[in-house]
mmCIF file of C-alpha atoms and ligand atoms in Angstrom:
data_model
loop_
_atom_site.group_PDB
_atom_site.id
_atom_site.type_symbol
_atom_site.label_atom_id
_atom_site.label_comp_id
_atom_site.label_asym_id
_atom_site.label_seq_id
_atom_site.Cartn_x
_atom_site.Cartn_y
_atom_site.Cartn_z
ATOM 1 C CA UNK A 92 108.824 91.891 99.450
ATOM 2 C CA UNK A 93 112.277 92.781 100.673
ATOM 3 C CA UNK A 94 114.554 94.353 98.069
ATOM 4 C CA UNK A 95 111.648 94.806 95.666
ATOM 5 C CA UNK A 96 109.898 97.241 97.952
ATOM 6 C CA UNK A 97 106.181 97.484 98.463
ATOM 7 C CA UNK A 98 103.793 96.323 95.779
ATOM 8 C CA UNK A 99 100.022 95.814 95.941
ATOM 9 C CA UNK A 100 98.937 93.335 98.630
ATOM 10 C CA UNK A 101 95.991 91.307 97.287
ATOM 11 C CA UNK A 102 94.426 91.193 100.751
ATOM 12 C CA UNK A 103 93.998 94.956 100.985
ATOM 13 C CA UNK A 104 91.014 95.802 103.146
ATOM 14 C CA UNK A 105 89.261 99.024 104.032
ATOM 15 C CA UNK A 106 90.561 98.550 107.571
ATOM 16 C CA UNK A 107 94.064 99.382 106.263
ATOM 17 C CA UNK A 108 93.026 102.808 105.002
ATOM 18 C CA UNK A 109 93.661 106.095 106.751
ATOM 19 C CA UNK A 110 90.968 107.380 109.087
ATOM 20 C CA UNK A 111 89.313 109.830 106.681
ATOM 21 C CA UNK A 112 89.249 107.514 103.655
ATOM 22 C CA UNK A 113 88.095 104.570 105.779
ATOM 23 C CA UNK A 114 85.046 106.619 106.807
ATOM 24 C CA UNK A 115 84.196 107.547 103.221
ATOM 25 C CA UNK A 116 84.533 103.938 102.062
ATOM 26 C CA UNK A 117 82.438 102.674 104.981
ATOM 27 C CA UNK A 118 79.730 105.216 104.127
ATOM 28 C CA UNK A 119 79.616 103.939 100.552
ATOM 29 C CA UNK A 120 79.618 100.334 101.814
ATOM 30 C CA UNK A 121 76.463 101.142 103.806
ATOM 31 C CA UNK A 122 74.756 103.147 101.048
ATOM 32 C CA UNK A 123 72.877 101.374 98.273
ATOM 33 C CA UNK A 124 72.017 103.951 95.628
ATOM 34 C CA UNK A 125 71.562 101.398 92.826
ATOM 35 C CA UNK A 126 69.469 98.850 94.726
ATOM 36 C CA UNK A 127 72.080 96.091 94.854
ATOM 37 C CA UNK A 128 70.592 92.770 96.005
ATOM 38 C CA UNK A 129 73.510 90.504 96.781
ATOM 39 C CA UNK A 130 74.833 89.473 100.152
ATOM 40 C CA UNK A 131 78.523 89.309 99.561
ATOM 41 C CA UNK A 132 79.600 87.952 102.922
ATOM 42 C CA UNK A 133 77.553 84.747 102.373
ATOM 43 C CA UNK A 134 79.270 83.892 99.127
ATOM 44 C CA UNK A 135 82.844 84.604 99.993
ATOM 45 C CA UNK A 136 83.333 83.518 103.577
ATOM 46 C CA UNK A 137 82.082 79.966 103.215
ATOM 47 C CA UNK A 138 84.352 79.305 100.261
ATOM 48 C CA UNK A 139 88.076 79.022 99.820
ATOM 49 C CA UNK A 140 89.965 81.766 98.050
ATOM 50 C CA UNK A 141 89.990 81.105 94.293
ATOM 51 C CA UNK A 142 93.276 80.933 92.392
ATOM 52 C CA UNK A 143 94.185 83.379 89.604
ATOM 53 C CA UNK A 144 93.258 80.882 86.851
ATOM 54 C CA UNK A 145 89.921 80.159 88.547
ATOM 55 C CA UNK A 146 89.165 83.884 88.781
ATOM 56 C CA UNK A 147 90.071 84.353 85.115
ATOM 57 C CA UNK A 148 87.672 81.578 84.154
ATOM 58 C CA UNK A 149 84.922 83.137 86.274
ATOM 59 C CA UNK A 150 85.372 86.423 84.440
ATOM 60 C CA UNK A 151 85.466 84.698 81.059
ATOM 61 C CA UNK A 152 82.284 82.732 81.816
ATOM 62 C CA UNK A 153 80.276 85.316 83.692
ATOM 63 C CA UNK A 154 81.109 88.773 82.332
ATOM 64 C CA UNK A 155 79.846 89.360 78.816
ATOM 65 C CA UNK A 156 80.817 92.548 77.045
ATOM 66 C CA UNK A 157 77.679 93.776 75.313
ATOM 67 C CA UNK A 158 76.855 97.164 73.840
ATOM 68 C CA UNK A 159 73.512 98.744 72.977
ATOM 69 C CA UNK A 160 72.176 98.042 69.483
ATOM 70 C CA UNK A 161 69.162 99.645 67.767
ATOM 71 C CA UNK A 162 67.027 96.511 68.138
ATOM 72 C CA UNK A 163 67.029 96.642 71.965
ATOM 73 C CA UNK A 164 63.950 97.894 73.844
ATOM 74 C CA UNK A 165 63.145 100.591 74.735
ATOM 75 C CA UNK A 166 65.587 102.115 72.222
ATOM 76 C CA UNK A 167 64.027 100.285 69.258
ATOM 77 C CA UNK A 168 60.993 102.529 69.666
ATOM 78 C CA UNK A 169 62.941 105.808 69.567
ATOM 79 C CA UNK A 170 63.735 107.722 66.374
ATOM 80 C CA UNK A 171 67.382 108.144 67.446
ATOM 81 C CA UNK A 172 67.938 104.367 67.782
ATOM 82 C CA UNK A 173 69.439 104.480 64.285
ATOM 83 C CA UNK A 174 72.329 106.508 65.739
ATOM 84 C CA UNK A 175 73.411 103.422 67.713
ATOM 85 C CA UNK A 176 75.885 101.140 65.878
ATOM 86 C CA UNK A 177 73.962 98.331 64.162
ATOM 87 C CA UNK A 178 76.455 95.712 65.430
ATOM 88 C CA UNK A 179 77.906 95.140 68.895
ATOM 89 C CA UNK A 180 81.438 96.443 69.567
ATOM 90 C CA UNK A 181 83.072 93.013 69.318
ATOM 91 C CA UNK A 182 81.988 92.542 65.705
ATOM 92 C CA UNK A 183 83.546 95.868 64.625
ATOM 93 C CA UNK A 184 86.741 96.050 66.706
ATOM 94 C CA UNK A 185 89.615 93.578 67.031
ATOM 95 C CA UNK A 186 90.596 90.916 67.613
ATOM 96 C CA UNK A 187 93.989 92.344 68.577
ATOM 97 C CA UNK A 188 97.158 90.481 69.529
ATOM 98 C CA UNK A 189 98.478 92.820 72.202
ATOM 99 C CA UNK A 190 96.654 95.592 74.047
ATOM 100 C CA UNK A 191 97.602 98.247 76.567
ATOM 101 C CA UNK A 192 95.257 99.639 79.194
ATOM 102 C CA UNK A 193 96.521 103.009 80.415
ATOM 103 C CA UNK A 194 95.140 103.924 83.833
ATOM 104 C CA UNK A 195 95.211 107.643 84.474
ATOM 105 C CA UNK A 196 97.206 107.305 87.692
ATOM 106 C CA UNK A 197 99.657 110.004 88.792
ATOM 107 C CA UNK A 198 102.369 107.349 88.960
ATOM 108 C CA UNK A 199 102.550 107.371 85.140
ATOM 109 C CA UNK A 200 104.370 110.682 85.447
ATOM 110 C CA UNK A 201 108.069 110.304 84.602
ATOM 111 C CA UNK A 202 107.501 106.620 83.871
ATOM 112 C CA UNK A 203 108.954 106.806 80.356
ATOM 113 C CA UNK A 204 106.456 104.095 79.366
ATOM 114 C CA UNK A 205 105.210 105.868 76.227
ATOM 115 C CA UNK A 206 107.160 103.814 73.663
ATOM 116 C CA UNK A 207 106.239 100.531 75.313
ATOM 117 C CA UNK A 208 102.548 101.504 75.467
ATOM 118 C CA UNK A 209 102.489 102.552 71.807
ATOM 119 C CA UNK A 210 104.066 99.235 70.736
ATOM 120 C CA UNK A 211 100.749 97.459 71.438
ATOM 121 C CA UNK A 212 98.237 96.806 68.655
ATOM 122 C CA UNK A 213 95.517 98.642 70.562
ATOM 123 C CA UNK A 214 95.573 101.156 73.419
ATOM 124 C CA UNK A 215 92.647 102.082 75.675
ATOM 125 C CA UNK A 216 92.508 105.352 77.614
ATOM 126 C CA UNK A 217 89.962 106.787 79.998
ATOM 127 C CA UNK A 218 87.780 109.852 80.266
ATOM 128 C CA UNK A 219 89.708 113.121 79.858
ATOM 129 C CA UNK A 220 93.211 111.573 79.894
ATOM 130 C CA UNK A 221 95.319 113.409 77.262
ATOM 131 C CA UNK A 222 98.338 112.212 75.291
ATOM 132 C CA UNK A 223 99.501 115.635 73.993
ATOM 133 C CA UNK A 224 102.386 116.805 76.125
ATOM 134 C CA UNK A 225 102.637 113.441 77.919
ATOM 135 C CA UNK A 226 103.763 111.197 75.038
ATOM 136 C CA UNK A 227 106.992 110.149 76.746
ATOM 137 C CA UNK A 228 105.105 108.695 79.682
ATOM 138 C CA UNK A 229 101.775 107.515 78.222
ATOM 139 C CA UNK A 230 102.348 107.229 74.458
ATOM 140 C CA UNK A 231 100.290 108.781 71.701
ATOM 141 C CA UNK A 232 98.154 105.950 70.289
ATOM 142 C CA UNK A 233 94.469 105.800 71.244
ATOM 143 C CA UNK A 234 92.364 102.959 69.866
ATOM 144 C CA UNK A 235 89.505 103.090 72.372
ATOM 145 C CA UNK A 236 88.486 105.796 74.823
ATOM 146 C CA UNK A 237 86.171 104.649 77.615
ATOM 147 C CA UNK A 238 84.218 107.562 79.012
ATOM 148 C CA UNK A 239 81.731 107.860 81.817
ATOM 149 C CA UNK A 240 78.490 109.796 81.582
ATOM 150 C CA UNK A 241 79.766 112.421 84.016
ATOM 151 C CA UNK A 242 82.520 113.421 81.611
ATOM 152 C CA UNK A 243 79.970 113.534 78.782
ATOM 153 C CA UNK A 244 77.665 115.824 80.732
ATOM 154 C CA UNK A 245 79.897 118.153 82.745
ATOM 155 C CA UNK A 246 80.397 121.683 81.422
ATOM 156 C CA UNK A 247 84.153 121.822 82.003
ATOM 157 C CA UNK A 248 85.023 118.788 79.870
ATOM 158 C CA UNK A 249 83.593 120.289 76.643
ATOM 159 C CA UNK A 250 82.803 116.782 75.505
ATOM 160 C CA UNK A 251 80.969 117.845 72.354
ATOM 161 C CA UNK A 252 83.715 120.120 71.029
ATOM 162 C CA UNK A 253 87.054 119.028 72.540
ATOM 163 C CA UNK A 254 89.423 117.287 70.095
ATOM 164 C CA UNK A 255 90.462 114.982 72.963
ATOM 165 C CA UNK A 256 87.461 112.755 72.241
ATOM 166 C CA UNK A 257 87.657 112.722 68.452
ATOM 167 C CA UNK A 258 90.291 109.957 68.118
ATOM 168 C CA UNK A 259 89.559 106.248 68.051
ATOM 169 C CA UNK A 260 86.430 104.407 69.104
ATOM 170 C CA UNK A 261 84.377 105.860 71.943
ATOM 171 C CA UNK A 262 82.663 103.641 74.497
ATOM 172 C CA UNK A 263 80.424 105.300 77.075
ATOM 173 C CA UNK A 264 78.912 103.978 80.280
ATOM 174 C CA UNK A 265 76.674 105.194 83.091
ATOM 175 C CA UNK A 266 75.965 103.638 86.501
ATOM 176 C CA UNK A 267 72.607 101.901 86.097
ATOM 177 C CA UNK A 268 70.206 100.364 88.618
ATOM 178 C CA UNK A 269 71.381 96.899 89.710
ATOM 179 C CA UNK A 270 68.521 95.287 87.765
ATOM 180 C CA UNK A 271 70.290 96.374 84.543
ATOM 181 C CA UNK A 272 66.775 96.790 83.146
ATOM 182 C CA UNK A 273 67.148 99.100 80.158
ATOM 183 C CA UNK A 274 63.761 100.765 80.693
ATOM 184 C CA UNK A 275 64.491 101.470 84.326
ATOM 185 C CA UNK A 276 67.950 102.782 83.460
ATOM 186 C CA UNK A 277 66.648 104.987 80.652
ATOM 187 C CA UNK A 278 64.458 106.830 83.141
ATOM 188 C CA UNK A 279 67.101 106.920 85.882
ATOM 189 C CA UNK A 280 70.583 107.500 84.490
ATOM 190 C CA UNK A 281 73.159 109.118 86.796
ATOM 191 C CA UNK A 282 73.951 111.712 84.091
ATOM 192 C CA UNK A 283 72.168 112.493 80.779
ATOM 193 C CA UNK A 284 74.165 109.943 78.754
ATOM 194 C CA UNK A 285 71.535 109.499 76.030
ATOM 195 C CA UNK A 286 70.978 113.175 75.412
ATOM 196 C CA UNK A 287 74.737 113.752 75.109
ATOM 197 C CA UNK A 288 75.173 110.661 72.952
ATOM 198 C CA UNK A 289 72.623 111.924 70.433
ATOM 199 C CA UNK A 290 74.227 115.380 70.330
ATOM 200 C CA UNK A 291 77.721 113.965 69.875
ATOM 201 C CA UNK A 292 76.591 111.596 67.125
ATOM 202 C CA UNK A 293 74.999 114.453 65.212
ATOM 203 C CA UNK A 294 78.260 116.447 65.407
ATOM 204 C CA UNK A 295 80.617 113.505 64.718
ATOM 205 C CA UNK A 296 78.582 110.961 62.723
ATOM 206 C CA UNK A 297 81.661 109.169 61.326
ATOM 207 C CA UNK A 298 83.301 108.288 64.646
ATOM 208 C CA UNK A 299 82.458 104.830 66.034
ATOM 209 C CA UNK A 300 80.660 105.331 69.345
ATOM 210 C CA UNK A 301 79.196 102.559 71.516
ATOM 211 C CA UNK A 302 77.269 102.497 74.782
ATOM 212 C CA UNK A 303 78.116 99.712 77.208
ATOM 213 C CA UNK A 304 75.174 97.572 78.314
ATOM 214 C CA UNK A 305 74.719 98.145 82.061
ATOM 215 C CA UNK A 306 74.672 94.403 82.754
ATOM 216 C CA UNK A 307 78.450 94.465 82.167
ATOM 217 C CA UNK A 308 79.132 96.691 85.169
ATOM 218 C CA UNK A 309 77.014 94.606 87.549
ATOM 219 C CA UNK A 310 78.217 91.223 86.266
ATOM 220 C CA UNK A 311 81.720 92.444 86.983
ATOM 221 C CA UNK A 312 80.698 93.885 90.368
ATOM 222 C CA UNK A 313 79.372 90.455 91.391
ATOM 223 C CA UNK A 314 82.700 88.800 90.534
ATOM 224 C CA UNK A 315 84.486 91.298 92.776
ATOM 225 C CA UNK A 316 82.088 90.975 95.708
ATOM 226 C CA UNK A 317 81.836 87.198 95.408
ATOM 227 C CA UNK A 318 85.603 86.926 95.792
ATOM 228 C CA UNK A 319 86.131 89.349 98.672
ATOM 229 C CA UNK A 320 85.828 88.542 102.352
ATOM 230 C CA UNK A 321 84.138 91.833 103.254
ATOM 231 C CA UNK A 322 81.218 93.791 101.823
ATOM 232 C CA UNK A 323 82.433 96.119 99.060
ATOM 233 C CA UNK A 324 80.939 99.446 97.954
ATOM 234 C CA UNK A 325 77.577 98.841 96.264
ATOM 235 C CA UNK A 326 78.635 101.006 93.319
ATOM 236 C CA UNK A 327 79.815 99.967 89.858
ATOM 237 C CA UNK A 328 83.507 99.175 89.243
ATOM 238 C CA UNK A 329 85.823 101.923 88.038
ATOM 239 C CA UNK A 330 86.395 102.717 84.371
ATOM 240 C CA UNK A 331 89.856 101.184 84.740
ATOM 241 C CA UNK A 332 88.536 97.700 85.493
ATOM 242 C CA UNK A 333 85.719 97.986 82.940
ATOM 243 C CA UNK A 334 88.282 98.906 80.279
ATOM 244 C CA UNK A 335 90.556 96.046 81.321
ATOM 245 C CA UNK A 336 87.798 93.461 80.957
ATOM 246 C CA UNK A 337 86.663 95.096 77.716
ATOM 247 C CA UNK A 338 90.170 94.602 76.293
ATOM 248 C CA UNK A 339 90.365 91.027 77.643
ATOM 249 C CA UNK A 340 87.387 90.338 75.377
ATOM 250 C CA UNK A 341 89.135 91.849 72.310
ATOM 251 C CA UNK A 342 92.831 90.946 72.737
ATOM 252 C CA UNK A 343 95.111 87.933 73.114
ATOM 253 C CA UNK A 344 97.248 89.605 75.789
ATOM 254 C CA UNK A 345 96.469 92.675 77.883
ATOM 255 C CA UNK A 346 99.031 94.826 79.701
ATOM 256 C CA UNK A 347 97.574 97.171 82.289
ATOM 257 C CA UNK A 348 99.745 100.130 83.301
ATOM 258 C CA UNK A 349 99.808 101.731 86.753
ATOM 259 C CA UNK A 350 96.520 100.229 87.895
ATOM 260 C CA UNK A 351 98.596 98.427 90.518
ATOM 261 C CA UNK A 352 100.974 101.215 91.524
ATOM 262 C CA UNK A 353 104.685 100.864 90.757
ATOM 263 C CA UNK A 354 107.606 102.229 92.767
ATOM 264 C CA UNK A 355 106.397 105.622 91.492
ATOM 265 C CA UNK A 356 103.279 105.301 93.674
ATOM 266 C CA UNK A 357 102.018 108.765 94.541
ATOM 267 C CA UNK A 358 98.986 110.531 95.929
ATOM 268 C CA UNK A 359 98.858 112.592 92.727
ATOM 269 C CA UNK A 360 95.436 111.666 91.374
ATOM 270 C CA UNK A 361 95.993 111.857 87.578
ATOM 271 C CA UNK A 362 99.213 112.164 85.557
ATOM 272 C CA UNK A 363 97.659 115.139 83.791
ATOM 273 C CA UNK A 364 96.467 117.184 86.795
ATOM 274 C CA UNK A 365 97.923 118.788 89.915
ATOM 275 C CA UNK A 366 95.247 117.474 92.247
ATOM 276 C CA UNK A 367 96.307 114.950 94.942
ATOM 277 C CA UNK A 368 94.055 112.541 96.835
ATOM 278 C CA UNK A 369 94.808 108.974 97.962
ATOM 279 C CA UNK A 370 91.182 108.095 97.147
ATOM 280 C CA UNK A 371 92.031 108.184 93.415
ATOM 281 C CA UNK A 372 94.295 105.154 93.810
ATOM 282 C CA UNK A 373 92.497 103.433 96.698
ATOM 283 C CA UNK A 374 88.878 104.191 95.806
ATOM 284 C CA UNK A 375 86.003 105.908 97.569
ATOM 285 C CA UNK A 376 82.875 105.676 95.424
ATOM 286 C CA UNK A 377 84.209 102.767 93.331
ATOM 287 C CA UNK A 378 85.232 99.431 94.921
ATOM 288 C CA UNK A 379 88.695 100.175 93.500
ATOM 289 C CA UNK A 380 90.628 98.626 96.400
ATOM 290 C CA UNK A 381 88.913 95.290 95.756
ATOM 291 C CA UNK A 382 89.262 95.628 91.989
ATOM 292 C CA UNK A 383 93.007 95.865 92.542
ATOM 293 C CA UNK A 384 93.023 92.813 94.830
ATOM 294 C CA UNK A 385 91.306 90.847 92.070
ATOM 295 C CA UNK A 386 93.683 92.072 89.350
ATOM 296 C CA UNK A 387 96.703 91.267 91.532
ATOM 297 C CA UNK A 388 95.443 87.707 91.963
ATOM 298 C CA UNK A 389 94.903 87.296 88.201
ATOM 299 C CA UNK A 390 98.230 88.832 87.174
ATOM 300 C CA UNK A 391 100.352 86.490 85.040
ATOM 301 C CA UNK A 392 103.392 88.774 85.055
ATOM 302 C CA UNK A 393 106.015 89.136 87.748
ATOM 303 C CA UNK A 394 105.983 91.281 90.879
ATOM 304 C CA UNK A 395 109.030 93.024 89.450
ATOM 305 C CA UNK A 396 106.968 94.115 86.404
ATOM 306 C CA UNK A 397 104.550 95.755 88.813
ATOM 307 C CA UNK A 398 107.303 97.376 90.808
ATOM 308 C CA UNK A 399 109.297 98.800 87.905
ATOM 309 C CA UNK A 400 106.676 99.297 85.173
ATOM 310 C CA UNK A 401 103.395 99.299 87.080
ATOM 311 C CA UNK A 402 102.596 96.539 84.596
ATOM 312 C CA UNK A 403 100.113 93.695 84.984
ATOM 313 C CA UNK A 404 99.753 90.943 82.346
ATOM 314 C CA UNK A 405 96.346 89.392 81.765
ATOM 315 C CA UNK A 406 95.312 86.838 79.140
ATOM 316 C CA UNK A 407 92.596 87.535 76.603
ATOM 317 C CA UNK A 408 89.471 85.422 77.000
ATOM 318 C CA UNK A 409 89.688 83.880 73.539
ATOM 319 C CA UNK A 410 93.176 82.475 74.162
ATOM 320 C CA UNK A 411 92.560 81.361 77.742
ATOM 321 C CA UNK A 412 91.594 77.725 78.275
ATOM 322 C CA UNK A 413 89.231 77.021 81.143
HETATM 323 O O1 C5P B 583 89.856 108.979 87.193
HETATM 324 P P1 C5P B 583 89.511 108.144 86.018
HETATM 325 O O2 C5P B 583 88.323 107.217 86.290
HETATM 326 O O3 C5P B 583 89.303 108.907 84.760
HETATM 327 O O4 C5P B 583 90.771 107.203 85.780
HETATM 328 C C1 C5P B 583 90.719 106.081 84.932
HETATM 329 C C2 C5P B 583 90.952 104.813 85.747
HETATM 330 O O5 C5P B 583 92.312 104.706 86.139
HETATM 331 C C3 C5P B 583 90.174 104.778 87.048
HETATM 332 O O6 C5P B 583 88.835 104.367 86.807
HETATM 333 C C4 C5P B 583 90.976 103.792 87.863
HETATM 334 O O7 C5P B 583 90.649 102.482 87.527
HETATM 335 C C5 C5P B 583 92.404 104.072 87.413
HETATM 336 N N1 C5P B 583 93.126 104.988 88.323
HETATM 337 C C6 C5P B 583 93.885 104.451 89.352
HETATM 338 N N2 C5P B 583 94.586 105.267 90.193
HETATM 339 C C7 C5P B 583 94.569 106.602 90.045
HETATM 340 C C8 C5P B 583 93.790 107.174 89.012
HETATM 341 C C9 C5P B 583 93.084 106.342 88.166
HETATM 342 O O8 C5P B 583 93.918 103.229 89.509
HETATM 343 N N3 C5P B 583 95.298 107.371 90.860
#
């Protein structure tokens, strides 16, 4: 890329990782905790590489953002089903013109992107990512917070009482068995998402709070694997990609910040913590490397936008013609 410097190469492969991380990724590639039945290498190798527009149309056609509603089994039979929103997320939120997806990457530090991020109609943030004290770099608006079940359950996040989670609409998810069968998932969640959901709803009954249907994570996983030349980790995609596709279903235009690292690329894991590990940006458990390849291929913005702003531009599904 010459004068521009290094930006994300959409052919990143686990073979390009350092020795330690390569091992971790290879271990996850061999493991199959969620019972994934899909032979990736068949699909991808016999076919040509799809263009960005073709990938966007695949996502639009094949990934459907659904959330749990009280009529769905087995929840319909439980007394707490009435705590679930009666309507799916899409009928209560949006549509928005412009949306910002704020990854939690360390490279947001000293980015000065806060004003730009806040200028969007809706902003999505992830897990425990704060705005207080970081407004200059990440802004202060939060429309949606996508949280995983680990954050909901772990003692040190104080999910039930921390004011961090009390702003905007909450959307929670948990890695489910590949079948996406709700009964199977209910009895086999990674973390106690339903118990924590019920507790939170009792404490904060006015805040909109949705649970993502597990079919979303695996529909998206299939799009990643189907378009990669090597077997990816058989684990669900990261919150960052889930949130990006969620916003593509609600917005006309989506800007994603520091998912593809800018010139500020760093091993610092999160902008809000001291901890450093290259795995945060390159993935270990999540197929994050491949998620980034896919996003790079779909990007409608310039390479310079990535380099200077860590910014990717993606179209919303409703405005994109296939
Ligand atoms: O760590 P956490 O999952 O809360 O971060 C939110 C999302 O931001 C991740 O799921 C990932 O997609 C993205 N991220 C990243 N690089 C980092 C840290 C986070 O791409 N260094």
